[in-house]
Every structure is written in structure tokens, then in C-alpha cells.
Amino acid sequence: MVLDAPGRPLRRAEVPEPEPGPGQLRLRVRACALCRTDLHLRDGELEPGHLPLVLGHQIVAEVESTGERVGVPWLGWTDGTCAYCRSGRENLCPNARFTGRDVDGGYAEWCVADERYCLPLPDGVADLHAAPLLCGGLIGLRALRLAGDGERLGLYGFGSAAHIICQVAVHEGRRVFAFTRPGDEGARALARELGAEWAGDSTAPAPEPLDAALIFAPAGELVPAALRATAPGGVVVCAGIHMSDIPSFPYADLWRERVLRSVANLTRADAREMLDLAPRIPIRTTVRTFALEEAETALAELRAGRIEGTAVLQLGRSAASS
Ligand SMILES: [Zn+2]
Ligand SMILES: [Zn+2]
């Protein structure tokens, strides 16, 4: 499924099987989970690396040459030589290439990926349930770690990443407060089911002050709202790659050592931690499956806020059976 230009629907296309370059593996895609970043690329809110482009960076695939099952995340390549790469911060490498943006991704039957960025996946986690871990889980976990170890954790936007990170936080003994769009009863019910002790409206005040908040929704107005909900010394982490402009707010909302920061991309160390944790908790992802050729429909459902948990393209499934 090909993106010809931002703002245009994805198009089903027959293209030659990709040829692996030096250090790359050819992979047969088994499942690819959707991420909001795909939607930002589709809608022109983020710049694609090339066009036409194949989206998708939460890929569960089989290595053609060995049959090994691997995961392919957003971080597709780094130079390994810059100051960031040499200090354990490859997520900030200025020359990084990203899967489904700079390298064609997993909305396809085949893809290629740099072997060093293919992740071994834990046994016992099925393809459809492993795929959502590969961005929502990995970058979500990085956001959680950057938020510190405060007990009262707010999650703003309860979609793919939040429904995974809620389970990690509960496992760590934290108290989770889920803030959803006004009226989104489905997301609130899922949050409560996954251990959140409170789920309510993102425009309403928090029931008690938070020690940290993770903002997964791309809505800038949530930043001042989350700061107001946070106790002195608390941390607010913006976990998405794109957000609407943040409205101005009084300095008093930040004062008393509140911290506001973003999280960008992931490192392979984040990936190892998450993929090690997932089967031990164990994390159970809620997925809604689509056939590959339904990718545009799946993105429309995500845009409309109608996906509970994660939308996943399941390869080898025909559209008629959905
Ligand atoms: Zn992503
Ligand atoms: Zn680098």
C-alpha cells in the first residue's frame, strides 16, 4: 500500500520485491501495527523521506533467509559515530533513518531492514500482539522512564501506547489516571479494565495531583492542562512526534520545579527493556485487525478516534473476511 503524496489515500500497488542492500535483510511481513505517526505522514503533518512511500514501522516479520521472527521498529539506521550515538543516545542521531519514513515500511508483503536494528521477539507473544509493542510500547516505555518513578501517573490520550504503558505502570505499583477525549467511554472502560484507578475527561481537573503525566494525544492544549494537574516537582512528558501548537499559559503552572519535556524516537536499549518486560508482566494488547488492502480504512478509523487499543494489519488476511 503506497503513499503517492501527503493528503492522498494510500493506493494498492504491485511493486517489485525490495532488494536488500549491504547489511540489510529481506523480510516477509506477518503483521504491521499502525501508529499515529503513520497518520501524520499520510496527512502531511510530517515530511515523508521519499515518495512514493510505504508506511509502517511496527513490523513483525520473518527473515527470508533463516525463518527467524523479528520486529522492525521506527529506528531503522544510525551513523554510530556522532556524539549522540557515542553517548547512548542514538535516538537523537542527526543522520538517523526511520522505518516507514526514510526506508519503506511494513504496509507491504515484503520489506528490507538493517540487520542491526531488527529485534528478536519474545516467544509466546503472537504476531498481532507483538506488533503494537514495537512503537507504542518501546517509545511509551522511554516516555515512562523519562517521567521518573512518581506514583501517581496521568496518561493523556488512551490509545495504542497508553494501553500498553498503563499495564507497565500498574505492574510497577503505580496508580494510573487515564484522561480521554470527552465522551470516549470505550477508552475509559479499557483503561479501567487494564488497572487504571480513574478514567475521565481530559478537560476536567484530575481527582488528585499527579506526580507525572505522559501526553500521547497530539493536542497542544493538553500541555497546560497536564501541568496544572501535576504536583510541584512533577514531570510532564510529550510522547508524540507531532503536536498542535501549545497555547500560552501562566508561569505559575510551571513554577515549583515542574518539568516539561519531550521524548524522541527510541534506542535499541529501550527496545531490549520493553521486549524483556512484555512477556513477564505479561502485557496483553487489545488489537483490531485489518487486511493489508484496508490500510487506508484503518488510518481513517484511527483519525476518527474509533480504534480501541491498536489497529494492526494482518498479512495474508483478505479484506472480505474482515
Ligand atoms: Zn510510531
Ligand atoms: Zn549518530
mmCIF file of C-alpha atoms and ligand atoms in Angstrom:
data_model
loop_
_atom_site.group_PDB
_atom_site.id
_atom_site.type_symbol
_atom_site.label_atom_id
_atom_site.label_comp_id
_atom_site.label_asym_id
_atom_site.label_seq_id
_atom_site.Cartn_x
_atom_site.Cartn_y
_atom_site.Cartn_z
ATOM 1 C CA MET A 1 0.000 0.000 0.000
ATOM 2 C CA VAL A 2 1.705 3.113 -1.320
ATOM 3 C CA LEU A 3 1.534 6.772 -0.297
ATOM 4 C CA ASP A 4 1.956 8.804 -3.506
ATOM 5 C CA ALA A 5 1.644 12.202 -1.856
ATOM 6 C CA PRO A 6 0.599 13.517 1.555
ATOM 7 C CA GLY A 7 -3.149 14.008 1.758
ATOM 8 C CA ARG A 8 -3.842 11.317 -0.854
ATOM 9 C CA PRO A 9 -5.350 7.946 0.079
ATOM 10 C CA LEU A 10 -2.954 5.004 0.137
ATOM 11 C CA ARG A 11 -3.001 3.095 -3.120
ATOM 12 C CA ARG A 12 -2.810 -0.659 -3.570
ATOM 13 C CA ALA A 13 0.099 -1.389 -5.882
ATOM 14 C CA GLU A 14 2.145 -4.264 -7.224
ATOM 15 C CA VAL A 15 5.809 -3.314 -6.894
ATOM 16 C CA PRO A 16 8.997 -5.374 -7.278
ATOM 17 C CA GLU A 17 10.152 -7.197 -4.151
ATOM 18 C CA PRO A 18 12.686 -4.944 -2.416
ATOM 19 C CA GLU A 19 16.341 -5.919 -2.821
ATOM 20 C CA PRO A 20 18.360 -5.892 0.405
ATOM 21 C CA GLY A 21 21.378 -3.564 0.369
ATOM 22 C CA PRO A 22 24.599 -4.191 2.345
ATOM 23 C CA GLY A 23 23.769 -5.218 5.923
ATOM 24 C CA GLN A 24 20.061 -5.491 5.177
ATOM 25 C CA LEU A 25 17.782 -8.498 5.447
ATOM 26 C CA ARG A 26 14.782 -9.223 3.299
ATOM 27 C CA LEU A 27 11.733 -9.841 5.451
ATOM 28 C CA ARG A 28 8.338 -11.343 4.820
ATOM 29 C CA VAL A 29 5.874 -9.185 6.760
ATOM 30 C CA ARG A 30 3.422 -11.050 9.008
ATOM 31 C CA ALA A 31 1.813 -8.096 10.806
ATOM 32 C CA CYS A 32 2.288 -4.346 10.980
ATOM 33 C CA ALA A 33 0.665 -2.212 13.642
ATOM 34 C CA LEU A 34 -0.480 1.325 12.886
ATOM 35 C CA CYS A 35 0.990 4.286 14.732
ATOM 36 C CA ARG A 36 -0.254 7.848 14.859
ATOM 37 C CA THR A 37 2.992 8.857 13.151
ATOM 38 C CA ASP A 38 1.780 6.962 10.053
ATOM 39 C CA LEU A 39 -1.309 9.150 10.109
ATOM 40 C CA HIS A 40 0.782 12.321 10.450
ATOM 41 C CA LEU A 41 2.792 11.241 7.376
ATOM 42 C CA ARG A 42 -0.363 10.308 5.458
ATOM 43 C CA ASP A 43 -1.992 13.646 6.290
ATOM 44 C CA GLY A 44 1.073 15.815 5.571
ATOM 45 C CA GLU A 45 1.773 16.865 9.166
ATOM 46 C CA LEU A 46 5.208 15.231 8.909
ATOM 47 C CA GLU A 47 7.526 15.235 5.912
ATOM 48 C CA PRO A 48 7.999 11.832 4.208
ATOM 49 C CA GLY A 49 11.623 10.850 3.470
ATOM 50 C CA HIS A 50 10.732 9.977 -0.137
ATOM 51 C CA LEU A 51 7.707 9.437 -2.361
ATOM 52 C CA PRO A 52 6.110 7.170 -3.190
ATOM 53 C CA LEU A 53 6.478 5.758 0.311
ATOM 54 C CA VAL A 54 5.405 2.588 2.097
ATOM 55 C CA LEU A 55 4.381 3.471 5.665
ATOM 56 C CA GLY A 56 4.615 1.254 8.736
ATOM 57 C CA HIS A 57 7.198 0.877 11.495
ATOM 58 C CA GLN A 58 5.800 -1.721 13.895
ATOM 59 C CA ILE A 59 6.625 -4.724 11.781
ATOM 60 C CA VAL A 60 6.601 -8.370 12.788
ATOM 61 C CA ALA A 61 8.292 -10.313 10.036
ATOM 62 C CA GLU A 62 10.109 -13.486 9.123
ATOM 63 C CA VAL A 63 13.686 -13.284 7.866
ATOM 64 C CA GLU A 64 13.602 -14.779 4.386
ATOM 65 C CA SER A 65 16.993 -16.478 4.709
ATOM 66 C CA THR A 66 16.622 -18.021 8.190
ATOM 67 C CA GLY A 67 12.917 -18.047 9.055
ATOM 68 C CA GLU A 68 13.684 -16.207 12.312
ATOM 69 C CA ARG A 69 10.907 -13.966 13.631
ATOM 70 C CA VAL A 70 11.983 -10.363 14.186
ATOM 71 C CA GLY A 71 10.483 -6.976 14.962
ATOM 72 C CA VAL A 72 11.346 -3.859 12.998
ATOM 73 C CA PRO A 73 10.885 -0.571 14.881
ATOM 74 C CA TRP A 74 10.891 3.118 13.896
ATOM 75 C CA LEU A 75 14.655 3.493 14.386
ATOM 76 C CA GLY A 76 15.980 1.939 11.180
ATOM 77 C CA TRP A 77 19.595 3.097 10.987
ATOM 78 C CA THR A 78 22.034 5.422 12.760
ATOM 79 C CA ASP A 79 25.565 6.504 11.850
ATOM 80 C CA GLY A 80 27.084 5.098 15.069
ATOM 81 C CA THR A 81 29.749 7.797 15.037
ATOM 82 C CA CYS A 82 28.144 11.083 16.110
ATOM 83 C CA ALA A 83 28.261 12.460 19.668
ATOM 84 C CA TYR A 84 24.725 11.207 20.356
ATOM 85 C CA CYS A 85 25.375 7.686 19.097
ATOM 86 C CA ARG A 86 28.597 7.510 21.103
ATOM 87 C CA SER A 87 26.835 8.576 24.319
ATOM 88 C CA GLY A 88 23.957 6.064 24.339
ATOM 89 C CA ARG A 89 21.525 8.465 22.670
ATOM 90 C CA GLU A 90 21.180 7.022 19.194
ATOM 91 C CA ASN A 91 17.549 8.165 19.271
ATOM 92 C CA LEU A 92 18.876 11.704 18.678
ATOM 93 C CA CYS A 93 21.327 10.824 15.873
ATOM 94 C CA PRO A 94 21.021 13.645 13.299
ATOM 95 C CA ASN A 95 21.649 11.170 10.477
ATOM 96 C CA ALA A 96 19.172 8.531 11.691
ATOM 97 C CA ARG A 97 16.892 6.887 9.160
ATOM 98 C CA PHE A 98 13.434 5.862 10.200
ATOM 99 C CA THR A 99 11.374 2.900 9.074
ATOM 100 C CA GLY A 100 8.260 3.850 7.131
ATOM 101 C CA ARG A 101 9.592 7.372 6.567
ATOM 102 C CA ASP A 102 13.117 7.116 5.108
ATOM 103 C CA VAL A 103 13.090 3.364 4.465
ATOM 104 C CA ASP A 104 9.956 1.745 3.033
ATOM 105 C CA GLY A 105 7.998 0.132 5.840
ATOM 106 C CA GLY A 106 5.628 -2.679 6.658
ATOM 107 C CA TYR A 107 2.377 -1.831 4.866
ATOM 108 C CA ALA A 108 3.577 -4.405 2.369
ATOM 109 C CA GLU A 109 4.152 -8.117 1.919
ATOM 110 C CA TRP A 110 7.936 -7.664 1.856
ATOM 111 C CA CYS A 111 10.370 -5.153 3.250
ATOM 112 C CA VAL A 112 14.088 -4.802 3.907
ATOM 113 C CA ALA A 113 15.697 -3.697 7.162
ATOM 114 C CA ASP A 114 19.188 -3.229 8.559
ATOM 115 C CA GLU A 115 20.023 -6.407 10.455
ATOM 116 C CA ARG A 116 21.414 -4.445 13.437
ATOM 117 C CA TYR A 117 18.023 -2.822 14.046
ATOM 118 C CA CYS A 118 15.931 -5.982 13.738
ATOM 119 C CA LEU A 119 14.794 -7.022 17.197
ATOM 120 C CA PRO A 120 14.477 -10.620 18.383
ATOM 121 C CA LEU A 121 10.913 -11.069 19.651
ATOM 122 C CA PRO A 122 9.958 -12.993 22.789
ATOM 123 C CA ASP A 123 8.375 -16.394 22.305
ATOM 124 C CA GLY A 124 4.814 -16.683 23.446
ATOM 125 C CA VAL A 125 3.736 -13.280 22.162
ATOM 126 C CA ALA A 126 1.708 -13.762 18.988
ATOM 127 C CA ASP A 127 2.480 -11.671 15.900
ATOM 128 C CA LEU A 128 -0.623 -9.498 16.209
ATOM 129 C CA HIS A 129 0.120 -8.754 19.855
ATOM 130 C CA ALA A 130 3.843 -8.203 19.403
ATOM 131 C CA ALA A 131 3.404 -5.590 16.656
ATOM 132 C CA PRO A 132 1.871 -2.869 18.903
ATOM 133 C CA LEU A 133 4.825 -3.156 21.288
ATOM 134 C CA LEU A 134 7.244 -2.028 18.587
ATOM 135 C CA CYS A 135 6.464 1.677 18.770
ATOM 136 C CA GLY A 136 3.665 2.273 21.269
ATOM 137 C CA GLY A 137 5.471 0.004 23.706
ATOM 138 C CA LEU A 138 9.091 0.993 23.053
ATOM 139 C CA ILE A 139 8.657 4.756 22.852
ATOM 140 C CA GLY A 140 5.951 4.642 25.504
ATOM 141 C CA LEU A 141 8.379 2.942 27.866
ATOM 142 C CA ARG A 142 11.046 5.546 27.109
ATOM 143 C CA ALA A 143 8.487 8.254 27.964
ATOM 144 C CA LEU A 144 7.638 6.461 31.217
ATOM 145 C CA ARG A 145 11.310 6.218 32.206
ATOM 146 C CA LEU A 146 11.837 9.936 31.457
ATOM 147 C CA ALA A 147 8.883 10.740 33.692
ATOM 148 C CA GLY A 148 10.690 9.348 36.751
ATOM 149 C CA ASP A 149 9.260 6.956 39.300
ATOM 150 C CA GLY A 150 6.395 9.032 40.694
ATOM 151 C CA GLU A 151 3.475 7.021 41.973
ATOM 152 C CA ARG A 152 0.543 8.940 40.532
ATOM 153 C CA LEU A 153 0.776 8.767 36.746
ATOM 154 C CA GLY A 154 -1.552 10.564 34.336
ATOM 155 C CA LEU A 155 -1.943 9.233 30.778
ATOM 156 C CA TYR A 156 -3.399 11.770 28.342
ATOM 157 C CA GLY A 157 -4.854 10.029 25.308
ATOM 158 C CA PHE A 158 -5.651 6.375 25.884
ATOM 159 C CA GLY A 159 -4.776 4.761 22.561
ATOM 160 C CA SER A 160 -2.168 2.261 21.488
ATOM 161 C CA ALA A 161 0.809 3.460 23.560
ATOM 162 C CA ALA A 162 -1.180 4.300 26.701
ATOM 163 C CA HIS A 163 -2.974 0.955 26.830
ATOM 164 C CA ILE A 164 0.443 -0.741 26.884
ATOM 165 C CA ILE A 165 2.181 1.649 29.280
ATOM 166 C CA CYS A 166 -0.775 1.533 31.683
ATOM 167 C CA GLN A 167 -0.001 -2.165 32.182
ATOM 168 C CA VAL A 168 3.697 -1.497 32.808
ATOM 169 C CA ALA A 169 2.873 1.254 35.301
ATOM 170 C CA VAL A 170 0.343 -0.870 37.194
ATOM 171 C CA HIS A 171 2.870 -3.716 37.257
ATOM 172 C CA GLU A 172 5.354 -1.312 38.867
ATOM 173 C CA GLY A 173 2.824 -0.458 41.566
ATOM 174 C CA ARG A 174 1.916 2.974 40.240
ATOM 175 C CA ARG A 175 -1.541 4.498 40.347
ATOM 176 C CA VAL A 176 -2.793 5.342 36.857
ATOM 177 C CA PHE A 177 -5.200 8.113 35.917
ATOM 178 C CA ALA A 178 -6.437 7.988 32.311
ATOM 179 C CA PHE A 179 -7.549 11.178 30.583
ATOM 180 C CA THR A 180 -9.532 10.636 27.390
ATOM 181 C CA ARG A 181 -11.445 12.728 24.898
ATOM 182 C CA PRO A 182 -14.771 13.958 26.267
ATOM 183 C CA GLY A 183 -17.305 11.176 25.911
ATOM 184 C CA ASP A 184 -14.873 8.395 24.939
ATOM 185 C CA GLU A 185 -16.454 5.721 27.099
ATOM 186 C CA GLY A 186 -14.782 2.869 25.225
ATOM 187 C CA ALA A 187 -11.275 4.117 26.016
ATOM 188 C CA ARG A 188 -12.230 4.747 29.655
ATOM 189 C CA ALA A 189 -13.626 1.257 30.065
ATOM 190 C CA LEU A 190 -10.435 -0.209 28.571
ATOM 191 C CA ALA A 191 -8.315 1.914 30.926
ATOM 192 C CA ARG A 192 -10.211 0.683 33.983
ATOM 193 C CA GLU A 193 -10.010 -2.892 32.759
ATOM 194 C CA LEU A 194 -6.225 -2.535 32.475
ATOM 195 C CA GLY A 195 -5.863 -1.289 36.025
ATOM 196 C CA ALA A 196 -6.305 2.486 35.885
ATOM 197 C CA GLU A 197 -7.930 3.572 39.128
ATOM 198 C CA TRP A 198 -9.615 6.559 37.490
ATOM 199 C CA ALA A 199 -10.606 7.361 33.923
ATOM 200 C CA GLY A 200 -12.231 10.598 32.887
ATOM 201 C CA ASP A 201 -12.395 13.633 30.703
ATOM 202 C CA SER A 202 -9.107 15.310 29.663
ATOM 203 C CA THR A 203 -10.737 18.720 30.026
ATOM 204 C CA ALA A 204 -11.804 18.036 33.631
ATOM 205 C CA PRO A 205 -9.485 18.507 36.631
ATOM 206 C CA ALA A 206 -7.582 15.477 37.912
ATOM 207 C CA PRO A 207 -9.074 13.834 41.019
ATOM 208 C CA GLU A 208 -5.778 14.394 42.831
ATOM 209 C CA PRO A 209 -2.400 15.931 41.941
ATOM 210 C CA LEU A 210 -0.208 13.829 39.636
ATOM 211 C CA ASP A 211 3.495 13.089 40.077
ATOM 212 C CA ALA A 212 3.955 12.669 36.330
ATOM 213 C CA ALA A 213 1.935 12.846 33.151
ATOM 214 C CA LEU A 214 2.549 11.353 29.700
ATOM 215 C CA ILE A 215 0.813 13.079 26.809
ATOM 216 C CA PHE A 216 0.180 10.714 23.902
ATOM 217 C CA ALA A 217 -2.579 12.715 22.184
ATOM 218 C CA PRO A 218 -1.302 15.245 19.594
ATOM 219 C CA ALA A 219 -3.235 18.121 21.164
ATOM 220 C CA GLY A 220 -1.155 21.079 22.404
ATOM 221 C CA GLU A 221 -3.868 22.268 24.769
ATOM 222 C CA LEU A 222 -3.228 19.183 26.901
ATOM 223 C CA VAL A 223 0.206 20.547 27.887
ATOM 224 C CA PRO A 224 -1.032 23.371 30.142
ATOM 225 C CA ALA A 225 -3.835 21.071 31.344
ATOM 226 C CA ALA A 226 -1.325 18.394 32.362
ATOM 227 C CA LEU A 227 0.965 20.930 34.055
ATOM 228 C CA ARG A 228 -1.977 22.220 36.086
ATOM 229 C CA ALA A 229 -2.812 18.640 37.074
ATOM 230 C CA THR A 230 0.762 17.969 38.213
ATOM 231 C CA ALA A 231 2.130 18.447 41.726
ATOM 232 C CA PRO A 232 5.243 20.580 42.407
ATOM 233 C CA GLY A 233 8.335 18.721 41.165
ATOM 234 C CA GLY A 234 6.234 16.692 38.752
ATOM 235 C CA VAL A 235 7.195 15.844 35.168
ATOM 236 C CA VAL A 236 5.110 16.204 32.018
ATOM 237 C CA VAL A 237 6.391 14.258 29.006
ATOM 238 C CA CYS A 238 5.118 14.883 25.473
ATOM 239 C CA ALA A 239 5.475 11.471 23.849
ATOM 240 C CA GLY A 240 4.376 12.116 20.267
ATOM 241 C CA ILE A 241 6.367 13.212 17.227
ATOM 242 C CA HIS A 242 3.860 15.919 16.282
ATOM 243 C CA MET A 243 1.524 18.088 18.322
ATOM 244 C CA SER A 244 -0.655 21.100 17.590
ATOM 245 C CA ASP A 245 0.683 24.398 18.957
ATOM 246 C CA ILE A 246 0.803 24.710 22.717
ATOM 247 C CA PRO A 247 -1.297 27.636 23.986
ATOM 248 C CA SER A 248 0.486 30.105 26.247
ATOM 249 C CA PHE A 249 -0.005 29.607 29.961
ATOM 250 C CA PRO A 250 0.919 31.394 33.191
ATOM 251 C CA TYR A 251 4.415 30.765 34.520
ATOM 252 C CA ALA A 252 2.834 29.732 37.827
ATOM 253 C CA ASP A 253 1.703 26.489 36.143
ATOM 254 C CA LEU A 254 5.342 25.535 35.528
ATOM 255 C CA TRP A 255 6.915 27.044 38.620
ATOM 256 C CA ARG A 256 7.847 24.953 41.687
ATOM 257 C CA GLU A 257 10.153 22.715 39.714
ATOM 258 C CA ARG A 258 7.660 21.177 37.373
ATOM 259 C CA VAL A 259 9.443 19.786 34.317
ATOM 260 C CA LEU A 260 8.114 19.810 30.771
ATOM 261 C CA ARG A 261 9.947 17.714 28.181
ATOM 262 C CA SER A 262 9.512 15.695 25.020
ATOM 263 C CA VAL A 263 10.639 12.217 24.062
ATOM 264 C CA ALA A 264 12.032 11.476 20.605
ATOM 265 C CA ASN A 265 12.340 8.080 18.933
ATOM 266 C CA LEU A 266 13.897 5.098 20.717
ATOM 267 C CA THR A 267 17.206 3.410 21.343
ATOM 268 C CA ARG A 268 17.840 -0.302 20.984
ATOM 269 C CA ALA A 269 18.319 -0.369 24.766
ATOM 270 C CA ASP A 270 14.703 0.833 25.178
ATOM 271 C CA ALA A 271 13.666 -1.979 22.853
ATOM 272 C CA ARG A 272 15.524 -4.639 24.826
ATOM 273 C CA GLU A 273 13.953 -3.473 28.091
ATOM 274 C CA MET A 274 10.416 -3.466 26.697
ATOM 275 C CA LEU A 275 10.671 -6.789 24.881
ATOM 276 C CA ASP A 276 12.087 -8.362 28.015
ATOM 277 C CA LEU A 277 9.332 -6.919 30.226
ATOM 278 C CA ALA A 278 6.366 -7.658 27.951
ATOM 279 C CA PRO A 279 6.086 -11.430 28.474
ATOM 280 C CA ARG A 280 6.944 -11.171 32.178
ATOM 281 C CA ILE A 281 4.131 -8.745 33.084
ATOM 282 C CA PRO A 282 2.555 -10.102 30.788
ATOM 283 C CA ILE A 283 1.319 -7.259 28.585
ATOM 284 C CA ARG A 284 -1.876 -8.029 26.735
ATOM 285 C CA THR A 285 -2.545 -5.761 23.797
ATOM 286 C CA THR A 286 -6.047 -5.048 22.541
ATOM 287 C CA VAL A 287 -5.986 -5.172 18.764
ATOM 288 C CA ARG A 288 -8.344 -4.667 15.874
ATOM 289 C CA THR A 289 -7.139 -6.355 12.715
ATOM 290 C CA PHE A 290 -7.393 -5.200 9.141
ATOM 291 C CA ALA A 291 -6.231 -6.749 5.879
ATOM 292 C CA LEU A 292 -3.272 -5.064 4.167
ATOM 293 C CA GLU A 293 -5.502 -3.556 1.478
ATOM 294 C CA GLU A 294 -7.644 -1.982 4.218
ATOM 295 C CA ALA A 295 -4.771 0.200 5.455
ATOM 296 C CA GLU A 296 -6.440 3.435 4.345
ATOM 297 C CA THR A 297 -9.659 2.452 6.164
ATOM 298 C CA ALA A 298 -7.660 1.584 9.266
ATOM 299 C CA LEU A 299 -5.946 5.008 9.193
ATOM 300 C CA ALA A 300 -9.361 6.690 8.835
ATOM 301 C CA GLU A 301 -10.609 4.805 11.884
ATOM 302 C CA LEU A 302 -7.532 5.910 13.835
ATOM 303 C CA ARG A 303 -8.013 9.545 12.737
ATOM 304 C CA ALA A 304 -11.651 9.390 13.883
ATOM 305 C CA GLY A 305 -10.670 8.036 17.305
ATOM 306 C CA ARG A 306 -12.533 4.795 16.724
ATOM 307 C CA ILE A 307 -9.697 2.336 17.426
ATOM 308 C CA GLU A 308 -9.601 0.815 20.892
ATOM 309 C CA GLY A 309 -6.060 -0.284 21.631
ATOM 310 C CA THR A 310 -4.106 -0.773 18.407
ATOM 311 C CA ALA A 311 -5.020 -1.259 14.750
ATOM 312 C CA VAL A 312 -2.919 -3.992 13.150
ATOM 313 C CA LEU A 313 -2.573 -5.024 9.525
ATOM 314 C CA GLN A 314 -2.578 -8.788 9.355
ATOM 315 C CA LEU A 315 -0.856 -10.102 6.252
ATOM 316 C CA GLY A 316 -2.428 -12.995 4.493
ATOM 317 C CA ARG A 317 -5.864 -11.988 5.662
ATOM 318 C CA SER A 318 -8.257 -10.974 2.902
ATOM 319 C CA ALA A 319 -10.387 -7.854 3.128
ATOM 320 C CA ALA A 320 -13.529 -9.872 2.551
ATOM 321 C CA SER A 321 -13.053 -11.758 5.806
ATOM 322 C CA SER A 322 -12.918 -8.648 7.995
HETATM 323 ZN ZN ZN B 1 5.314 5.069 15.930
HETATM 324 ZN ZN ZN B 2 24.663 9.222 15.227
#
